[in-house]
Short mmCIF file of C-alpha atoms in Angstrom, two decimals:
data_model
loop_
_atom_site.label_atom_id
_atom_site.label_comp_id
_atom_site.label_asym_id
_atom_site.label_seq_id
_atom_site.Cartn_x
_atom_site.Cartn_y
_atom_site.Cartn_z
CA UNK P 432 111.42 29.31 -52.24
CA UNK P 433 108.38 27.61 -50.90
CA UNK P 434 106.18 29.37 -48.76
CA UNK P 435 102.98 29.60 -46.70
CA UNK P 436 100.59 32.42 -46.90
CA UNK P 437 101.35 34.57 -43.93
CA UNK P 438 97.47 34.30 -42.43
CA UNK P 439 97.82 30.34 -43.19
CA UNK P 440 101.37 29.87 -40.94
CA UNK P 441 100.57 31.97 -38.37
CA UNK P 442 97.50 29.64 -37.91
CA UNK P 443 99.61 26.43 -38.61
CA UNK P 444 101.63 27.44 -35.75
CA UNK P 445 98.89 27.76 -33.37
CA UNK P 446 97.69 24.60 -34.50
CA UNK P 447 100.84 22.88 -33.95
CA UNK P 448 101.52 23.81 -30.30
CA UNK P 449 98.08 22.56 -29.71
CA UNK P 450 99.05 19.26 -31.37
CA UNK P 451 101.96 18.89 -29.26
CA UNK P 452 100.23 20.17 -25.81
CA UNK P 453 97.67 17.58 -26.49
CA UNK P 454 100.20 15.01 -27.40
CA UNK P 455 102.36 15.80 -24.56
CA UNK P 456 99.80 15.87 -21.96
CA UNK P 457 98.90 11.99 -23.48
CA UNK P 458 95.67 12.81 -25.08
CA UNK P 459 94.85 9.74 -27.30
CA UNK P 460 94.26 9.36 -30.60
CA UNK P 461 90.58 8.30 -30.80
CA UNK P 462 87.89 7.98 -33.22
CA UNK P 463 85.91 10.39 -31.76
CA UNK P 464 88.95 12.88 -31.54
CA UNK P 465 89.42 12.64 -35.30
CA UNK P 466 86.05 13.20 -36.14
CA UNK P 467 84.89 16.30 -33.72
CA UNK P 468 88.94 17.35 -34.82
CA UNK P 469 87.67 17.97 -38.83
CA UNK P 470 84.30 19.33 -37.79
CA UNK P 471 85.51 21.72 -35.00
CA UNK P 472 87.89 23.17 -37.93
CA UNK P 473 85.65 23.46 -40.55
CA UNK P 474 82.71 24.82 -38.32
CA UNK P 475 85.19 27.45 -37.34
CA UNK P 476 86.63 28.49 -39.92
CA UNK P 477 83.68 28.09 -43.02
CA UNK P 478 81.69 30.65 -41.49
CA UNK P 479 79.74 31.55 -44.57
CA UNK P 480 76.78 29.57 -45.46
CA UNK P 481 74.98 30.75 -48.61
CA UNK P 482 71.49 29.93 -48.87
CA UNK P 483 70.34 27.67 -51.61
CA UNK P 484 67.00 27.31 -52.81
CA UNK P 485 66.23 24.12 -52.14
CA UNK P 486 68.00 21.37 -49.69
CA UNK P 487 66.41 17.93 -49.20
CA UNK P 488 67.84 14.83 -47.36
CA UNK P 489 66.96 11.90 -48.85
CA UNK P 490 67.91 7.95 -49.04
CA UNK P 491 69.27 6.70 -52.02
CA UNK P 492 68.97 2.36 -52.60
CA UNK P 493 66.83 2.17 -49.32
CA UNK P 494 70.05 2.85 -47.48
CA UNK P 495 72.38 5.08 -48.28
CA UNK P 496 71.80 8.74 -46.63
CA UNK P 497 72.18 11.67 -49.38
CA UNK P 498 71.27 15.72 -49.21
CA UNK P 499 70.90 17.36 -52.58
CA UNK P 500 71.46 21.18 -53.05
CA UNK P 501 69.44 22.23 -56.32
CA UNK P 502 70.17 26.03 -56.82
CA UNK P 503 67.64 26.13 -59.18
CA UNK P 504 64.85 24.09 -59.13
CA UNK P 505 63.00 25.48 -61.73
CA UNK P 506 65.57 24.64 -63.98
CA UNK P 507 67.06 21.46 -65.22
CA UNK P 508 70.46 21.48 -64.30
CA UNK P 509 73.34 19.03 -64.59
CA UNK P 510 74.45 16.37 -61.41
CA UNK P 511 77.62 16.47 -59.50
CA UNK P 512 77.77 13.60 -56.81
CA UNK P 513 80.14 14.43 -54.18
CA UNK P 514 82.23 12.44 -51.90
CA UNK P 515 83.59 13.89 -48.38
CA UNK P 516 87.33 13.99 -47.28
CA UNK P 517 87.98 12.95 -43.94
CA UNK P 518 90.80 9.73 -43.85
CA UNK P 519 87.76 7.47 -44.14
CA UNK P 520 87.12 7.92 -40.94
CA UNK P 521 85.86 11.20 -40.17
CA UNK P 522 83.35 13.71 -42.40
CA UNK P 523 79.78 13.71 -43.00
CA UNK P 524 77.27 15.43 -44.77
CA UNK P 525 76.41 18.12 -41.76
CA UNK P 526 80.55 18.65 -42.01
CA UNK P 527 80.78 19.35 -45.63
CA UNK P 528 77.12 20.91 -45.67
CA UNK P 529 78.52 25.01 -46.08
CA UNK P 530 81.27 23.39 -48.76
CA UNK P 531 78.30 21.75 -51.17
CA UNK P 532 76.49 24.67 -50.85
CA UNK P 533 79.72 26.79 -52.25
CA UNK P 534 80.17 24.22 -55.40
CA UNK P 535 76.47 23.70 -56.28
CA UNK P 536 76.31 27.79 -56.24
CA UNK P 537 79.52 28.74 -58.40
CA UNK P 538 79.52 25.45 -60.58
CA UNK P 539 75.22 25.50 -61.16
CA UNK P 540 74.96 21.91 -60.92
CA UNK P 541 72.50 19.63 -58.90
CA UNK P 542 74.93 18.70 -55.74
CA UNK P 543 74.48 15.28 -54.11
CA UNK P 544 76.74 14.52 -50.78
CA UNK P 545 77.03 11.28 -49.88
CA UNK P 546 76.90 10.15 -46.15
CA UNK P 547 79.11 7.15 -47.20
CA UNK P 548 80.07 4.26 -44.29
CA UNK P 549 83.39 4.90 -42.37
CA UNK P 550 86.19 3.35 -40.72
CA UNK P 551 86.61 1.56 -38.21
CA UNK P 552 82.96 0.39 -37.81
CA UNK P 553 82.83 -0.05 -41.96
CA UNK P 554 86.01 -0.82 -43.47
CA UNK P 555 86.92 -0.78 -46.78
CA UNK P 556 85.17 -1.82 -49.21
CA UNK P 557 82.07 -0.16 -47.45
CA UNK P 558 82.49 3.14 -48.95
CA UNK P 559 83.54 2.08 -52.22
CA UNK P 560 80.33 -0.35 -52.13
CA UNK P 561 78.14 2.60 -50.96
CA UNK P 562 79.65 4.88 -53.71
CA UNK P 563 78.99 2.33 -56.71
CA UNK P 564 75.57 1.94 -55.70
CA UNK P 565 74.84 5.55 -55.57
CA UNK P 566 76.21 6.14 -59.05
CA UNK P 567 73.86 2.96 -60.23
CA UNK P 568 70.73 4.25 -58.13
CA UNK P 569 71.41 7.92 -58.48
CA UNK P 570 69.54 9.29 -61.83
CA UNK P 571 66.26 6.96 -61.04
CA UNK P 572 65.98 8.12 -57.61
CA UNK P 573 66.31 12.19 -58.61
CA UNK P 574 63.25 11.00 -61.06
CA UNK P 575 61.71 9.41 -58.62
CA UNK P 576 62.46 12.68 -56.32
CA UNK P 577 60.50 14.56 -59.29
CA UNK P 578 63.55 17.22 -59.20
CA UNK P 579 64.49 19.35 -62.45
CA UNK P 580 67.73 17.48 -63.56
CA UNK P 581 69.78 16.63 -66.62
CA UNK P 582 71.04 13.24 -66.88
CA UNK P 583 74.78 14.55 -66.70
CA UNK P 584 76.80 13.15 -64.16
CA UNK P 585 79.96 14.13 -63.22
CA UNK P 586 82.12 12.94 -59.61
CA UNK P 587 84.30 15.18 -57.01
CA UNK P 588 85.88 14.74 -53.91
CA UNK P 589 88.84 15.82 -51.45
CA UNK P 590 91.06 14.13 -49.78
CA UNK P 591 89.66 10.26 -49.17
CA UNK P 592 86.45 11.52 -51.31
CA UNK P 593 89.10 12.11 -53.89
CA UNK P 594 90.13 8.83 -53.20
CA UNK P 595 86.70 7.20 -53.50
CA UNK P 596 85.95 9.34 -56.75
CA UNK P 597 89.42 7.71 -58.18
CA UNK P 598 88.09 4.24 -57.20
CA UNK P 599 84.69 4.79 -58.37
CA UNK P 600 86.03 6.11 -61.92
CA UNK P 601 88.50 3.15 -62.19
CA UNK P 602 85.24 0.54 -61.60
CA UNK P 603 83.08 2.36 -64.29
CA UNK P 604 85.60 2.45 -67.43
CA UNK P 605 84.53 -1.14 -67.56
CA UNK P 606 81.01 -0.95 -66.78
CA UNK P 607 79.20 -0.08 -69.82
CA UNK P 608 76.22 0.92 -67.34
CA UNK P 609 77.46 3.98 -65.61
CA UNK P 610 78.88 7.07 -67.72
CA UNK P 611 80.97 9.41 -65.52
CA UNK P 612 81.09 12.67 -67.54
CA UNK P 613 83.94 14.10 -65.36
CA UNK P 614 85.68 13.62 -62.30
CA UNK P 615 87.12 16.71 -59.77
CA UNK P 616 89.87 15.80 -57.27
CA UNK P 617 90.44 17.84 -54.65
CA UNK P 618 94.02 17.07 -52.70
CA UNK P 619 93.18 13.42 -53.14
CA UNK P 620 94.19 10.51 -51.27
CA UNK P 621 95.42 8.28 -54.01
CA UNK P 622 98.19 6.15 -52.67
CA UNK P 623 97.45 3.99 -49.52
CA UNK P 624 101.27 2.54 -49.52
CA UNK P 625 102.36 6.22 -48.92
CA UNK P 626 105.32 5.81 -51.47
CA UNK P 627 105.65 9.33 -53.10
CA UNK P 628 107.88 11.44 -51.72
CA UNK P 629 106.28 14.57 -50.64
CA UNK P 630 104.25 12.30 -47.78
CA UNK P 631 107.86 12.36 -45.84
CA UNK P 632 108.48 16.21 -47.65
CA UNK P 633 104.99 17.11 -45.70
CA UNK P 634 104.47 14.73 -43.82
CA UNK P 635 105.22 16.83 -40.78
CA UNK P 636 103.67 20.36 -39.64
CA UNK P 637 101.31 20.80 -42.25
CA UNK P 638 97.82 19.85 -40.72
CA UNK P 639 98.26 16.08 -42.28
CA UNK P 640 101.23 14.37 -40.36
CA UNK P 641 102.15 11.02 -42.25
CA UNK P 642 101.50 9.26 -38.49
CA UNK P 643 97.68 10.41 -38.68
CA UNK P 644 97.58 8.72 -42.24
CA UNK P 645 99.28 5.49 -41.37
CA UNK P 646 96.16 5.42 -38.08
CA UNK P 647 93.35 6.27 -40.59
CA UNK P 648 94.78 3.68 -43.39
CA UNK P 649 95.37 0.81 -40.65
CA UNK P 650 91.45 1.49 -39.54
CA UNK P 651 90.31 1.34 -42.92
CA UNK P 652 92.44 -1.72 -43.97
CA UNK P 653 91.77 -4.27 -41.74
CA UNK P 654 91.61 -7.87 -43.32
CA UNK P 655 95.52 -7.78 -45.03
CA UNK P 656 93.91 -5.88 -47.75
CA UNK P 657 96.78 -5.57 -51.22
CA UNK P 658 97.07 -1.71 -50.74
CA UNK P 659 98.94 -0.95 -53.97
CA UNK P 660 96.14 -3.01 -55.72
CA UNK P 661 93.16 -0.11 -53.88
CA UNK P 662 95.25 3.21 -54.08
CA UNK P 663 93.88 4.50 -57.66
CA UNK P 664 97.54 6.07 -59.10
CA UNK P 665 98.43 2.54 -59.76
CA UNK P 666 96.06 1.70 -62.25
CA UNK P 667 94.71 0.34 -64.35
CA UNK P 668 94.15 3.20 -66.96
CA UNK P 669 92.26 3.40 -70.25
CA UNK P 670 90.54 6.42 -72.61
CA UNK P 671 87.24 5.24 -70.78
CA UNK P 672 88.08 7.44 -67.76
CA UNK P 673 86.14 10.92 -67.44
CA UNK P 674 88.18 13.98 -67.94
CA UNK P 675 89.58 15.31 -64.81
CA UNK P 676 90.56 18.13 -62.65
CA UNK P 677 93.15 18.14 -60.28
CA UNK P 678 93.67 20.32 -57.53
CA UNK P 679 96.73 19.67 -55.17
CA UNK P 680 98.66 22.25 -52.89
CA UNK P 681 102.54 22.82 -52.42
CA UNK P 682 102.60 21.60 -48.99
CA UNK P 683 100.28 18.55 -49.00
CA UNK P 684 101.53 15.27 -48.40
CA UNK P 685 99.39 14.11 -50.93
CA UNK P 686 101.10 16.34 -53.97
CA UNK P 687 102.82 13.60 -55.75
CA UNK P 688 100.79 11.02 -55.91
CA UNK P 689 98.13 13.66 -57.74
CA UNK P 690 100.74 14.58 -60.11
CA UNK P 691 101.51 10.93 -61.05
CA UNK P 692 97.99 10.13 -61.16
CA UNK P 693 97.73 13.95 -63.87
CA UNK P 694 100.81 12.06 -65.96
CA UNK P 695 99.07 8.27 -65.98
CA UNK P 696 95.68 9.99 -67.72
CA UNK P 697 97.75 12.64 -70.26
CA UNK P 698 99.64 8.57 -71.19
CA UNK P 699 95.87 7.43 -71.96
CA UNK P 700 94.91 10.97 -73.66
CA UNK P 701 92.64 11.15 -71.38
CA UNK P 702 91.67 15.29 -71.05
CA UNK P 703 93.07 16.44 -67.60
CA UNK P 704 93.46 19.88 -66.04
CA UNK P 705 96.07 20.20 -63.10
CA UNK P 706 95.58 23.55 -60.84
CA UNK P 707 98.45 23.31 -58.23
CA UNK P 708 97.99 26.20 -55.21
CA UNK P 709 101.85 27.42 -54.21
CA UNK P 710 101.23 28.48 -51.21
CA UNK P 711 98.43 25.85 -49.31
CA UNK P 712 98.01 22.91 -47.15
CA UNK P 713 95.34 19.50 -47.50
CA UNK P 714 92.10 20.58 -46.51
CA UNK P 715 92.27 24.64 -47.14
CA UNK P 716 88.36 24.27 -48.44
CA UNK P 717 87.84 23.70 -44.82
CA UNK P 718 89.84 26.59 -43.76
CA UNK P 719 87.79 29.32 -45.82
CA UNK P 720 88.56 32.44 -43.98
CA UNK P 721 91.91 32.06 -43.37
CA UNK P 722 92.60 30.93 -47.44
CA UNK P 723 89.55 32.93 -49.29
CA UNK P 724 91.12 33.93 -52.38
CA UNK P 725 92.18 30.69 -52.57
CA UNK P 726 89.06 28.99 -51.72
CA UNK P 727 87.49 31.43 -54.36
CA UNK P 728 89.80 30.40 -56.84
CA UNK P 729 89.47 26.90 -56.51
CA UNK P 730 85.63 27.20 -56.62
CA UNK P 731 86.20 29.34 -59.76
CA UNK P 732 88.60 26.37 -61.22
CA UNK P 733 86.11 23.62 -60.11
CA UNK P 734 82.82 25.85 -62.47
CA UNK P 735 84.62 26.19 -65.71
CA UNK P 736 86.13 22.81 -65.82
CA UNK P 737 82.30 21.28 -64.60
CA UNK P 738 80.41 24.08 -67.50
CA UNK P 739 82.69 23.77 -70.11
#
C-alpha cells in the first residue's frame, strides 16, 4: 500500500488547507506568489546551513551569474554544475544556496549553481541557452578564477534543473566539444506534454498539482513551441550520453516520465542508477527537516554515484 511518512502528511495536510483557503478566498496565481511560495518553504524548512570553506559569486561568459562552493580549496577536486528546480519560473541561487552547500560537502566536488534566466520574462530557450554556455565557458573561467579544480565535469538538477540537465546532456552527445562525465536527476521535469500517467495519479495533493504545471509550462512556452520535441524522455538517445542517476519519489507527478527516461538509456547501454524513495513527494530536498533520513540518503546516493 502506498504511503506517506507520517511527519511528511501531517505537513501535506496543513499545506493543503492553506492551498484551498488561499484559493477560496481568490488569491491569484502570480509570479511573484510562485517564487516567494518555493523560497518561503525551503527557508523554513532547510534550516541547516553547513559552512563551506570557500563561497564566491562570480559571472560566467560576461553574463551569466554563478556561486561556487569549493570545500576544499587546497585541493583539486572534481566539478559538478548544478541547475535549480523551480517550474522555470521560480528558484535562484540564494534559494538553493543551503542545498549546494549539502552536495558539494557529502559528494567533495567543486559545486557551481547557476542563476539561469526564467519564465515569463525569459522563455524557453533562455535557460537552455544560458546552460550550454556555462558548460562551454565553465572550465576556462574556474582557471581563470585560479581555483584548485580537476577538469571533471559532471551535471545535476531537480525538478526543471533536472529538466535543463536532460536538455543540456541531449545537446552535448553531438558536440564533440563538451564531455559530460555524469548527469544526476533529481525528480526531474522531463515531459512538458504531461502524458505519463502518474501526473493525473499525483497530480493532486502532493505539493505539485498538475494545474500549477500546466501555468509554469504555458509561461515558459510561449511562441507555439513543439513540446514533445523539448521534453528530454522523448529522445533522441545514443551511448554518447553520461551515466546517470535517477532519483524520483512514489508520489511525484513526475515518477513516470523518470522511469521511462531510466528504460530509454539501459536501451542505449548507457550506465544508469535508479533510487526511487517509497514514501516522498517532488521537492523533499527542500523539505529537509521534515524528510532527513531521506534527504540524508539521497545525499548519500548522489556521493557514491558522483566518486565512483
Amino acid at each position: 500500500m502506498r504511503q506517506l511518512t507520517a511527519s511528511l502528511e501531517q505537513w501535506l495536510k496543513t499545506f493543503n488547507l492553506l492551498m484551498d483557503g488561499a484559493i477560496a478566498s481568490g488569491m491569484p496565481l502570480t509570479v511573484a506568489t510562485a517564487r516567494e511560495g518555493l523560497a518561503t518553504i525551503t527557508r523554513e524548512l532547510v534550516t541547516d546551513i553547513p559552512d563551506i570553506a570557500l563561497v564566491k559569486d562570480t559571472v560566467i561568459a560576461e553574463r551569466i551569474p554563478v556561486r561556487i562552493y569549493h570545500p576544499q580549496p587546497e585541493q583539486a577536486l572534481p566539478v559538478l554544475l548544478f541547475f535549480h528546480g523551480g517550474g522555470h519560473m521560480a528558484g535562484s541561487v540564494d534559494v538553493y544556496d543551503p542545498i549546494c552547500r549539502k552536495l558539494a560537502l557529502h559528494s567533495e566536488h567543486i559545486v557551481v549553481s547557476v542563476e539561469y534566466r526564467l519564465a515569463p520574462e525569459h522563455p524557453y530557450p533562455a535557460a537552455i541557452d544560458d546552460g550550454y554556455l556555462v558548460l562551454q565557458s565553465l572550465l576556462q573561467a574556474l582557471v581563470r578564477s585560479e581555483l584548485n579544480f580537476i577538469p571533471q565535469l559532471s551535471i545535476a538538477g531537480d525538478s526543471a534543473g533536472g529538466a535543463l540537465c536532460a536538455t543540456l546532456a541531449r545537446m552535448a552527445q553531438f558536440d564533440d566539444g563538451i564531455e559530460i562525465a555524469k548527469q544526476v536527476l533529481i525528480y526531474p521535469s522531463l515531459d512538458y506534454t504531461l502524458s505519463f500517467p502518474s501526473v493525473n495519479q499525483n497530480g493532486v495533493g502532493y505539493l505539485l498539482q498538475q494545474s500549477r504545471m500546466d501555468w509554469y509550462f504555458s509561461n515558459y512556452f510561449q511562441h507555439n513551441e513543439d513540446r514533445r520535441q523539448a521534453s528530454p524522455v522523448w529522445g533522441p538517445y545514443s551511448m554518447a550520453l553520461p551515466e546517470t542517476l535517477m532519483i524520483t519519489a512514489e508520489f511525484c507527478p513526475l515518477k513516470d516520465e523518470g522511469k521511462a527516461y531510466v528504460e530509454a538509456l539501459r536501451k542505449q547501454e548507457v550506465n544508469v542508477e535508479h533510487v526511487h524513495f517509497e514514501q516522498m513527494i517532488h521537492a523533499f530536498l527542500n523539505m529537509e527537516n521534515i524528510t532527513k533520513k531521506e534527504c540524508e540518503q539521497a545525499y548519500k546516493a548522489i556521493a557514491t554515484f558522483l566518486k565512483k
